[in-house]
GROMACS .gro file of C-alpha atoms in nm:
model
  136
    1MET     CA    1   8.326  10.871   2.912
    2LYS     CA    2   8.620  10.633   2.869
    3PRO     CA    3   8.729  10.434   3.172
    4LYS     CA    4   9.081  10.580   3.126
    5ALA     CA    5   8.948  10.945   3.142
    6LYS     CA    6   8.730  10.856   3.458
    7CYS     CA    7   9.040  10.722   3.626
    8LEU     CA    8   9.254  11.043   3.532
    9ILE     CA    9   8.976  11.264   3.652
   10ALA     CA   10   8.952  11.057   3.986
   11LEU     CA   11   9.338  11.100   4.018
   12LEU     CA   12   9.337  11.460   3.968
   13GLU     CA   13   9.066  11.513   4.217
   14THR     CA   14   9.291  11.354   4.487
   15VAL     CA   15   9.605  11.571   4.399
   16SER     CA   16   9.720  11.799   4.682
   17ARG     CA   17   9.826  12.153   4.562
   18GLU     CA   18   9.990  12.444   4.742
   19GLY     CA   19   9.907  12.792   4.805
   20TYR     CA   20  10.061  13.075   5.017
   21LYS     CA   21   9.940  13.325   5.270
   22ILE     CA   22  10.120  13.618   5.466
   23MET     CA   23  10.005  13.641   5.842
   24THR     CA   24  10.152  13.814   6.150
   25TYR     CA   25  10.299  13.605   6.432
   26ALA     CA   26  10.263  13.728   6.793
   27ALA     CA   27  10.525  13.568   7.021
   28ASP     CA   28  10.314  13.648   7.340
   29THR     CA   29  10.029  13.455   7.216
   30GLY     CA   30  10.204  13.201   6.987
   31LYS     CA   31   9.928  13.257   6.720
   32LEU     CA   32   9.913  13.378   6.378
   33TYR     CA   33   9.688  13.677   6.300
   34SER     CA   34   9.531  13.792   5.980
   35MET     CA   35   9.696  14.110   5.868
   36ALA     CA   36   9.354  14.240   5.740
   37ASP     CA   37   9.150  14.143   6.069
   38ARG     CA   38   9.335  14.074   6.393
   39ARG     CA   39   9.016  13.907   6.535
   40ILE     CA   40   9.111  13.615   6.304
   41SER     CA   41   9.381  13.406   6.444
   42ILE     CA   42   9.525  13.034   6.408
   43PRO     CA   43   9.788  12.855   6.609
   44LEU     CA   44  10.133  12.829   6.463
   45LYS     CA   45  10.118  12.449   6.428
   46LYS     CA   46  10.227  12.220   6.140
   47GLY     CA   47   9.927  12.032   6.016
   48PHE     CA   48   9.675  12.284   6.141
   49VAL     CA   49   9.363  12.275   5.907
   50LEU     CA   50   9.207  12.607   5.851
   51SER     CA   51   8.849  12.578   5.713
   52SER     CA   52   8.590  12.818   5.606
   53LYS     CA   53   8.281  12.753   5.417
   54SER     CA   54   8.309  13.114   5.267
   55GLY     CA   55   8.663  13.033   5.157
   56ILE     CA   56   9.023  13.077   5.258
   57TRP     CA   57   9.204  13.304   5.010
   58LEU     CA   58   9.554  13.193   4.908
   59GLY     CA   59   9.818  13.314   4.654
   60SER     CA   60   9.962  13.092   4.382
   61THR     CA   61  10.308  13.188   4.438
   62LYS     CA   62  10.529  13.303   4.730
   63LYS     CA   63  10.632  13.607   4.540
   64TYR     CA   64  10.291  13.721   4.482
   65VAL     CA   65  10.181  13.715   4.840
   66GLN     CA   66  10.493  13.879   4.962
   67ASP     CA   67  10.452  14.164   4.692
   68TYR     CA   68  10.081  14.205   4.757
   69TYR     CA   69  10.033  14.138   5.133
   70GLY     CA   70  10.383  14.162   5.282
   71SER     CA   71  10.419  14.468   5.495
   72GLY     CA   72  10.780  14.542   5.393
   73TYR     CA   73  10.915  14.471   5.725
   74GLU     CA   74  11.164  14.222   5.565
   75GLU     CA   75  11.338  14.537   5.444
   76GLU     CA   76  11.330  14.714   5.790
   77PRO     CA   77  11.271  14.450   6.056
   78GLU     CA   78  11.338  14.714   6.332
   79GLU     CA   79  11.016  14.878   6.222
   80MET     CA   80  10.811  14.569   6.302
   81PRO     CA   81  10.615  14.597   6.630
   82GLU     CA   82  10.810  14.428   6.926
   83GLY     CA   83  10.715  14.068   6.980
   84GLU     CA   84  10.566  14.040   6.621
   85SER     CA   85  10.703  13.886   6.290
   86GLU     CA   86  10.568  13.837   5.944
   87MET     CA   87  10.528  13.482   5.839
   88LEU     CA   88  10.517  13.330   5.496
   89LEU     CA   89  10.286  13.029   5.527
   90THR     CA   90  10.243  12.731   5.281
   91PHE     CA   91   9.924  12.546   5.289
   92SER     CA   92   9.828  12.241   5.090
   93TYR     CA   93   9.478  12.182   4.968
   94ASN     CA   94   9.278  11.922   4.779
   95ILE     CA   95   9.143  12.043   4.444
   96LYS     CA   96   8.805  11.904   4.554
   97GLU     CA   97   8.793  12.192   4.815
   98PHE     CA   98   8.839  12.457   4.558
   99LEU     CA   99   8.587  12.746   4.559
  100GLU     CA  100   8.689  13.050   4.356
  101GLY     CA  101   8.937  13.188   4.119
  102ASN     CA  102   9.190  12.985   3.918
  103PRO     CA  103   9.515  12.881   4.076
  104ASN     CA  104   9.640  12.778   3.718
  105GLU     CA  105   9.578  13.109   3.569
  106LYS     CA  106   9.857  13.262   3.400
  107PRO     CA  107   9.931  13.591   3.585
  108SER     CA  108   9.964  13.929   3.401
  109ARG     CA  109  10.309  14.085   3.343
  110GLN     CA  110  10.306  14.293   3.647
  111ASP     CA  111  10.174  14.000   3.880
  112ALA     CA  112  10.372  13.704   4.003
  113GLY     CA  113  10.074  13.524   4.064
  114VAL     CA  114   9.696  13.507   4.120
  115GLU     CA  115   9.444  13.463   4.424
  116PHE     CA  116   9.195  13.170   4.474
  117SER     CA  117   8.995  13.043   4.755
  118VAL     CA  118   8.951  12.693   4.897
  119GLU     CA  119   8.718  12.561   5.164
  120LYS     CA  120   9.003  12.381   5.367
  121ALA     CA  121   9.377  12.422   5.370
  122ASN     CA  122   9.648  12.235   5.562
  123LEU     CA  123   9.933  12.441   5.712
  124ILE     CA  124  10.266  12.257   5.597
  125HIS     CA  125  10.531  12.519   5.612
  126ALA     CA  126  10.601  12.836   5.779
  127TYR     CA  127  10.891  13.073   5.720
  128ASN     CA  128  10.964  13.371   5.938
  129ILE     CA  129  11.026  13.661   5.694
  130THR     CA  130  11.119  13.924   5.944
  131ASN     CA  131  11.394  13.686   6.111
  132LYS     CA  132  11.466  13.514   5.777
  133LYS     CA  133  11.423  13.180   5.949
  134LYS     CA  134  11.243  12.869   5.872
  135VAL     CA  135  11.008  12.752   6.148
  136PHE     CA  136  10.886  12.428   6.006
   0.00000   0.00000   0.00000
């Protein structure tokens, strides 16, 4: 392999990319909960590193995760259980931590994105969909 190609590959391996996830925020605990399994929780803290050897599933676009994983409470926030809100989370990840799927895959016409999993992801942005307010 040519030296320039090796340098380019090394550079690409250090590039940080973004993925998205929807979780429920509970004001009484200050934690974010998985919408699929409430036993899974993380703190609402910028810079929190979520890790799992079996993979953390993310969506490639905000629209994709809102369409497929959002509860629809942004349309009717009064229906959201009291003290809870839906959060759109942005995670950064290193391409070296990639496990499954293809974040660069072109979605089908009806989908606005794709899913993929990574071993480690860093929480960088949180947006409260229910209250329409940026948290960080």
